[in-house]
Amino acid sequence: MDARETNPDSEFLSFQFWSLFVLITVSSSALCAVIFLIDAVCYEMLSHKKEEYGFQRLWGTIGWGVGALAGGYINQLTSPDPSNIDYSLSFFLLGLLSLVDLIPVFKLRVEEVKYSSQICKDIWSLLCRIDMAINVIIVFTIGALSGLIWNYQFWFMKEIGASQVLLGLSMIFEGVVAELPCFLISGWVIRKIGYANCNSLALLCFGLRYLCFAYMWNPWMTSPVGLLHGPTFGIFFASMTLYGKT
């Protein structure tokens, strides 16, 4: 008998678990840094047209959705046994596309920005403002709520019987159907209701989304619930980054 069957805690003592843990931690940290660096570059290139950020960001949404659908199809196609999914080809594809992505990155020409010589002092003075402190708490809360969904939604869907293709479909539905339109109208929404109300809208939609997950029994139900991803990411992300820039 496998020792892991008698002692589930042995999973957390294995070399494979900790190797994956370290790799995910490093890659997630790098990804977060890259995303916000790209956003900063995007705002600099937009100059006085910062409200058009959503029009630029939506291309990332299209790539995310198409990549997720293609990845789900490839995983299912290369895995004869549904209980033992082979993700190798998807990882190789990710590495290849990341190398291709470096080409336009090296071609970007951004005007150099002069930063403050007392950046720590300036950040502290900002955090001492009530509005900034509240905004940081809201961003932290929404980040935690997003992290739970990003890390556990697929796991939950597999538990209730979702296929690899359905996992990909859920991503493209959340991205193309829900997130993309919200990025398109994000500038208009921010102008109409303001940053604070955009935050409130995101928190409300998160509450509804988690409530739906609590009573979900069919994996196909994630598609209509995924519509709430639009305000919780598309509207909020544009609002958050524009608020930080201004």
mmCIF file of C-alpha atoms in Angstrom:
data_model
loop_
_atom_site.group_PDB
_atom_site.id
_atom_site.type_symbol
_atom_site.label_atom_id
_atom_site.label_comp_id
_atom_site.label_asym_id
_atom_site.label_seq_id
_atom_site.Cartn_x
_atom_site.Cartn_y
_atom_site.Cartn_z
ATOM 1 C CA MET A 1 0.000 0.000 0.000
ATOM 2 C CA ASP A 2 1.227 3.484 -0.858
ATOM 3 C CA ALA A 3 2.330 5.342 2.266
ATOM 4 C CA ARG A 4 0.407 8.405 1.086
ATOM 5 C CA GLU A 5 -2.862 6.433 1.328
ATOM 6 C CA THR A 6 -2.301 5.800 5.019
ATOM 7 C CA ASN A 7 -0.752 9.167 5.796
ATOM 8 C CA PRO A 8 -2.179 12.056 3.729
ATOM 9 C CA ASP A 9 0.214 14.472 5.445
ATOM 10 C CA SER A 10 3.113 12.800 3.619
ATOM 11 C CA GLU A 11 2.027 14.723 0.487
ATOM 12 C CA PHE A 12 3.286 17.893 2.170
ATOM 13 C CA LEU A 13 6.642 16.275 2.928
ATOM 14 C CA SER A 14 7.339 15.164 -0.641
ATOM 15 C CA PHE A 15 9.994 16.738 -2.872
ATOM 16 C CA GLN A 16 7.421 17.164 -5.670
ATOM 17 C CA PHE A 17 5.084 19.224 -3.472
ATOM 18 C CA TRP A 18 7.764 21.648 -2.281
ATOM 19 C CA SER A 19 9.325 21.949 -5.736
ATOM 20 C CA LEU A 20 5.936 22.899 -7.162
ATOM 21 C CA PHE A 21 5.294 25.219 -4.205
ATOM 22 C CA VAL A 22 8.550 27.134 -4.788
ATOM 23 C CA LEU A 23 8.037 27.321 -8.569
ATOM 24 C CA ILE A 24 4.454 28.601 -8.217
ATOM 25 C CA THR A 25 5.493 31.181 -5.602
ATOM 26 C CA VAL A 26 8.333 32.524 -7.752
ATOM 27 C CA SER A 27 6.298 32.530 -10.975
ATOM 28 C CA SER A 28 3.278 34.196 -9.323
ATOM 29 C CA SER A 29 5.476 36.903 -7.797
ATOM 30 C CA ALA A 30 7.146 37.539 -11.155
ATOM 31 C CA LEU A 31 3.799 37.564 -12.963
ATOM 32 C CA CYS A 32 2.324 40.152 -10.592
ATOM 33 C CA ALA A 33 5.369 42.396 -11.044
ATOM 34 C CA VAL A 34 5.224 42.071 -14.840
ATOM 35 C CA ILE A 35 1.495 42.846 -14.981
ATOM 36 C CA PHE A 36 1.837 46.109 -13.075
ATOM 37 C CA LEU A 37 4.987 47.116 -14.949
ATOM 38 C CA ILE A 38 3.096 46.599 -18.214
ATOM 39 C CA ASP A 39 0.208 48.676 -16.863
ATOM 40 C CA ALA A 40 2.600 51.485 -15.920
ATOM 41 C CA VAL A 41 4.160 51.417 -19.401
ATOM 42 C CA CYS A 42 0.705 51.381 -20.982
ATOM 43 C CA TYR A 43 -0.396 54.480 -19.054
ATOM 44 C CA GLU A 44 2.809 56.304 -19.982
ATOM 45 C CA MET A 45 2.269 55.532 -23.660
ATOM 46 C CA LEU A 46 -1.373 56.621 -23.478
ATOM 47 C CA SER A 47 -0.245 59.994 -22.096
ATOM 48 C CA HIS A 48 -3.378 62.193 -21.845
ATOM 49 C CA LYS A 49 -5.760 59.438 -23.001
ATOM 50 C CA LYS A 50 -5.579 57.304 -19.859
ATOM 51 C CA GLU A 51 -9.321 56.517 -19.979
ATOM 52 C CA GLU A 52 -8.568 54.369 -23.041
ATOM 53 C CA TYR A 53 -6.587 51.908 -20.911
ATOM 54 C CA GLY A 54 -9.431 49.384 -21.158
ATOM 55 C CA PHE A 55 -9.126 49.323 -24.967
ATOM 56 C CA GLN A 56 -5.478 48.267 -24.614
ATOM 57 C CA ARG A 57 -6.014 45.824 -21.756
ATOM 58 C CA LEU A 58 -8.769 43.912 -23.555
ATOM 59 C CA TRP A 59 -6.193 42.317 -25.880
ATOM 60 C CA GLY A 60 -4.760 40.538 -22.865
ATOM 61 C CA THR A 61 -8.268 39.314 -22.099
ATOM 62 C CA ILE A 62 -8.671 37.934 -25.625
ATOM 63 C CA GLY A 63 -5.345 36.124 -25.371
ATOM 64 C CA TRP A 64 -6.247 34.774 -21.931
ATOM 65 C CA GLY A 65 -9.556 33.363 -23.116
ATOM 66 C CA VAL A 66 -8.273 31.856 -26.364
ATOM 67 C CA GLY A 67 -5.222 30.403 -24.598
ATOM 68 C CA ALA A 68 -7.363 28.846 -21.861
ATOM 69 C CA LEU A 69 -9.688 27.193 -24.380
ATOM 70 C CA ALA A 70 -6.770 25.919 -26.464
ATOM 71 C CA GLY A 71 -4.969 24.679 -23.347
ATOM 72 C CA GLY A 72 -8.029 22.807 -22.105
ATOM 73 C CA TYR A 73 -8.519 21.159 -25.499
ATOM 74 C CA ILE A 74 -4.835 20.200 -25.771
ATOM 75 C CA ASN A 75 -4.812 18.739 -22.245
ATOM 76 C CA GLN A 76 -7.856 16.601 -22.964
ATOM 77 C CA LEU A 77 -6.566 15.575 -26.400
ATOM 78 C CA THR A 78 -3.200 14.400 -25.034
ATOM 79 C CA SER A 79 -4.647 12.601 -22.004
ATOM 80 C CA PRO A 80 -6.349 9.282 -22.883
ATOM 81 C CA ASP A 81 -7.084 8.708 -19.197
ATOM 82 C CA PRO A 82 -9.392 11.495 -17.869
ATOM 83 C CA SER A 83 -8.285 10.738 -14.306
ATOM 84 C CA ASN A 84 -4.626 11.382 -15.170
ATOM 85 C CA ILE A 85 -4.290 14.637 -17.105
ATOM 86 C CA ASP A 86 -0.992 15.365 -18.870
ATOM 87 C CA TYR A 87 -0.241 19.119 -18.737
ATOM 88 C CA SER A 88 3.245 18.888 -20.291
ATOM 89 C CA LEU A 89 2.343 20.236 -23.744
ATOM 90 C CA SER A 90 0.569 23.251 -22.244
ATOM 91 C CA PHE A 91 3.680 24.150 -20.229
ATOM 92 C CA PHE A 92 5.885 23.829 -23.326
ATOM 93 C CA LEU A 93 3.452 26.041 -25.252
ATOM 94 C CA LEU A 94 3.557 28.616 -22.444
ATOM 95 C CA GLY A 95 7.359 28.707 -22.560
ATOM 96 C CA LEU A 96 7.371 29.146 -26.340
ATOM 97 C CA LEU A 97 4.800 31.955 -26.321
ATOM 98 C CA SER A 98 6.674 33.699 -23.492
ATOM 99 C CA LEU A 99 9.809 33.769 -25.646
ATOM 100 C CA VAL A 100 7.824 35.152 -28.581
ATOM 101 C CA ASP A 101 6.386 37.819 -26.262
ATOM 102 C CA LEU A 102 9.880 39.115 -25.545
ATOM 103 C CA ILE A 103 10.191 40.416 -29.136
ATOM 104 C CA PRO A 104 7.644 43.280 -28.847
ATOM 105 C CA VAL A 105 8.796 43.965 -25.265
ATOM 106 C CA PHE A 106 12.325 44.784 -26.464
ATOM 107 C CA LYS A 107 10.856 47.010 -29.197
ATOM 108 C CA LEU A 108 8.918 49.231 -26.778
ATOM 109 C CA ARG A 109 10.152 52.803 -26.522
ATOM 110 C CA VAL A 110 8.972 54.516 -23.356
ATOM 111 C CA GLU A 111 9.938 57.975 -22.176
ATOM 112 C CA GLU A 112 11.990 57.794 -19.011
ATOM 113 C CA VAL A 113 10.079 58.927 -15.934
ATOM 114 C CA LYS A 114 11.748 60.956 -13.182
ATOM 115 C CA TYR A 115 11.027 59.373 -9.831
ATOM 116 C CA SER A 116 11.131 60.976 -6.407
ATOM 117 C CA SER A 117 14.402 60.762 -4.493
ATOM 118 C CA GLN A 118 12.403 60.166 -1.277
ATOM 119 C CA ILE A 119 10.033 57.493 -2.514
ATOM 120 C CA CYS A 120 9.615 55.750 0.880
ATOM 121 C CA LYS A 121 8.684 59.048 2.542
ATOM 122 C CA ASP A 122 6.250 59.870 -0.269
ATOM 123 C CA ILE A 123 4.587 56.454 -0.022
ATOM 124 C CA TRP A 124 4.225 56.830 3.748
ATOM 125 C CA SER A 125 2.634 60.265 3.345
ATOM 126 C CA LEU A 126 0.133 58.765 0.886
ATOM 127 C CA LEU A 127 -0.730 55.887 3.225
ATOM 128 C CA CYS A 128 -1.408 58.377 6.015
ATOM 129 C CA ARG A 129 -4.295 59.760 3.980
ATOM 130 C CA ILE A 130 -7.647 58.229 4.929
ATOM 131 C CA ASP A 131 -8.809 57.768 1.324
ATOM 132 C CA MET A 132 -5.578 56.008 0.343
ATOM 133 C CA ALA A 133 -5.635 53.770 3.427
ATOM 134 C CA ILE A 134 -9.221 52.727 2.658
ATOM 135 C CA ASN A 135 -8.298 52.093 -0.967
ATOM 136 C CA VAL A 136 -5.371 49.860 0.067
ATOM 137 C CA ILE A 137 -7.689 47.824 2.319
ATOM 138 C CA ILE A 138 -10.220 47.428 -0.519
ATOM 139 C CA VAL A 139 -7.502 46.382 -2.987
ATOM 140 C CA PHE A 140 -6.146 43.867 -0.454
ATOM 141 C CA THR A 141 -9.639 42.450 0.145
ATOM 142 C CA ILE A 142 -10.459 42.110 -3.549
ATOM 143 C CA GLY A 143 -7.033 40.606 -4.168
ATOM 144 C CA ALA A 144 -7.701 37.958 -1.513
ATOM 145 C CA LEU A 145 -11.162 37.212 -2.931
ATOM 146 C CA SER A 146 -9.708 36.960 -6.451
ATOM 147 C CA GLY A 147 -6.893 34.691 -5.281
ATOM 148 C CA LEU A 148 -9.327 32.202 -3.781
ATOM 149 C CA ILE A 149 -11.240 31.929 -7.049
ATOM 150 C CA TRP A 150 -8.155 31.786 -9.266
ATOM 151 C CA ASN A 151 -6.593 29.017 -7.175
ATOM 152 C CA TYR A 152 -9.629 26.939 -6.216
ATOM 153 C CA GLN A 153 -12.295 27.409 -8.897
ATOM 154 C CA PHE A 154 -10.872 24.740 -11.231
ATOM 155 C CA TRP A 155 -10.379 22.394 -8.299
ATOM 156 C CA PHE A 156 -13.991 22.930 -7.273
ATOM 157 C CA MET A 157 -15.225 22.431 -10.849
ATOM 158 C CA LYS A 158 -13.320 19.158 -11.147
ATOM 159 C CA GLU A 159 -14.896 17.990 -7.882
ATOM 160 C CA ILE A 160 -18.382 18.480 -9.330
ATOM 161 C CA GLY A 161 -17.550 16.760 -12.628
ATOM 162 C CA ALA A 162 -16.126 19.349 -15.070
ATOM 163 C CA SER A 163 -14.101 18.172 -18.096
ATOM 164 C CA GLN A 164 -10.860 19.786 -19.297
ATOM 165 C CA VAL A 165 -12.715 21.414 -22.193
ATOM 166 C CA LEU A 166 -15.297 22.878 -19.817
ATOM 167 C CA LEU A 167 -12.495 24.347 -17.700
ATOM 168 C CA GLY A 168 -11.182 26.093 -20.809
ATOM 169 C CA LEU A 169 -14.685 27.192 -21.823
ATOM 170 C CA SER A 170 -15.247 28.729 -18.395
ATOM 171 C CA MET A 171 -12.089 30.794 -18.830
ATOM 172 C CA ILE A 172 -12.998 32.024 -22.297
ATOM 173 C CA PHE A 173 -16.536 32.796 -21.091
ATOM 174 C CA GLU A 174 -15.234 34.833 -18.160
ATOM 175 C CA GLY A 175 -12.665 36.546 -20.373
ATOM 176 C CA VAL A 176 -14.353 37.212 -23.715
ATOM 177 C CA VAL A 177 -18.020 37.374 -22.669
ATOM 178 C CA ALA A 178 -17.698 39.028 -19.245
ATOM 179 C CA GLU A 179 -14.333 40.748 -18.892
ATOM 180 C CA LEU A 180 -13.785 42.113 -22.396
ATOM 181 C CA PRO A 181 -16.986 44.242 -22.597
ATOM 182 C CA CYS A 182 -16.275 45.625 -19.121
ATOM 183 C CA PHE A 183 -12.797 46.738 -20.200
ATOM 184 C CA LEU A 184 -14.375 48.382 -23.246
ATOM 185 C CA ILE A 185 -16.780 50.448 -21.153
ATOM 186 C CA SER A 186 -14.519 50.849 -18.090
ATOM 187 C CA GLY A 187 -13.531 54.445 -18.925
ATOM 188 C CA TRP A 188 -17.169 55.470 -19.340
ATOM 189 C CA VAL A 189 -18.223 53.677 -16.120
ATOM 190 C CA ILE A 190 -15.431 55.315 -14.096
ATOM 191 C CA ARG A 191 -16.413 58.756 -15.353
ATOM 192 C CA LYS A 192 -20.091 58.143 -14.540
ATOM 193 C CA ILE A 193 -19.927 56.573 -11.059
ATOM 194 C CA GLY A 194 -16.389 57.316 -9.833
ATOM 195 C CA TYR A 195 -13.652 55.189 -8.293
ATOM 196 C CA ALA A 196 -15.367 54.553 -4.948
ATOM 197 C CA ASN A 197 -18.552 53.224 -6.524
ATOM 198 C CA CYS A 198 -16.518 50.999 -8.864
ATOM 199 C CA ASN A 199 -14.939 49.456 -5.755
ATOM 200 C CA SER A 200 -18.366 48.982 -4.170
ATOM 201 C CA LEU A 201 -19.687 47.370 -7.354
ATOM 202 C CA ALA A 202 -16.763 44.910 -7.389
ATOM 203 C CA LEU A 203 -17.307 43.956 -3.728
ATOM 204 C CA LEU A 204 -21.050 43.460 -4.310
ATOM 205 C CA CYS A 205 -20.432 41.224 -7.331
ATOM 206 C CA PHE A 206 -17.868 39.210 -5.386
ATOM 207 C CA GLY A 207 -20.443 38.619 -2.651
ATOM 208 C CA LEU A 208 -22.992 37.393 -5.206
ATOM 209 C CA ARG A 209 -20.377 35.223 -6.897
ATOM 210 C CA TYR A 210 -19.348 33.458 -3.683
ATOM 211 C CA LEU A 211 -22.996 32.981 -2.733
ATOM 212 C CA CYS A 212 -23.609 31.243 -6.073
ATOM 213 C CA PHE A 213 -20.571 29.001 -5.565
ATOM 214 C CA ALA A 214 -21.917 27.943 -2.189
ATOM 215 C CA TYR A 215 -25.078 26.485 -3.791
ATOM 216 C CA MET A 216 -23.593 25.248 -7.081
ATOM 217 C CA TRP A 217 -23.943 21.561 -7.991
ATOM 218 C CA ASN A 218 -23.501 21.529 -11.795
ATOM 219 C CA PRO A 219 -20.169 22.627 -13.401
ATOM 220 C CA TRP A 220 -22.038 24.288 -16.271
ATOM 221 C CA MET A 221 -23.461 26.771 -13.765
ATOM 222 C CA THR A 222 -20.042 28.428 -13.601
ATOM 223 C CA SER A 223 -20.672 30.011 -17.014
ATOM 224 C CA PRO A 224 -23.536 32.363 -16.031
ATOM 225 C CA VAL A 225 -21.904 33.001 -12.642
ATOM 226 C CA GLY A 226 -18.737 33.902 -14.559
ATOM 227 C CA LEU A 227 -20.511 37.008 -15.873
ATOM 228 C CA LEU A 228 -19.831 38.555 -12.479
ATOM 229 C CA HIS A 229 -16.124 38.365 -13.306
ATOM 230 C CA GLY A 230 -16.631 41.380 -15.567
ATOM 231 C CA PRO A 231 -17.252 43.957 -12.815
ATOM 232 C CA THR A 232 -14.978 42.212 -10.285
ATOM 233 C CA PHE A 233 -11.989 42.366 -12.637
ATOM 234 C CA GLY A 234 -12.650 44.383 -15.787
ATOM 235 C CA ILE A 235 -14.200 47.436 -14.110
ATOM 236 C CA PHE A 236 -12.252 47.200 -10.864
ATOM 237 C CA PHE A 237 -8.827 46.640 -12.434
ATOM 238 C CA ALA A 238 -9.207 49.619 -14.752
ATOM 239 C CA SER A 239 -10.484 51.755 -11.866
ATOM 240 C CA MET A 240 -7.706 50.650 -9.506
ATOM 241 C CA THR A 241 -4.853 51.285 -11.934
ATOM 242 C CA LEU A 242 -6.273 54.612 -13.155
ATOM 243 C CA TYR A 243 -6.764 55.768 -9.543
ATOM 244 C CA GLY A 244 -3.170 54.803 -8.747
ATOM 245 C CA LYS A 245 -1.889 56.638 -11.812
ATOM 246 C CA THR A 246 -3.835 59.837 -11.154
#
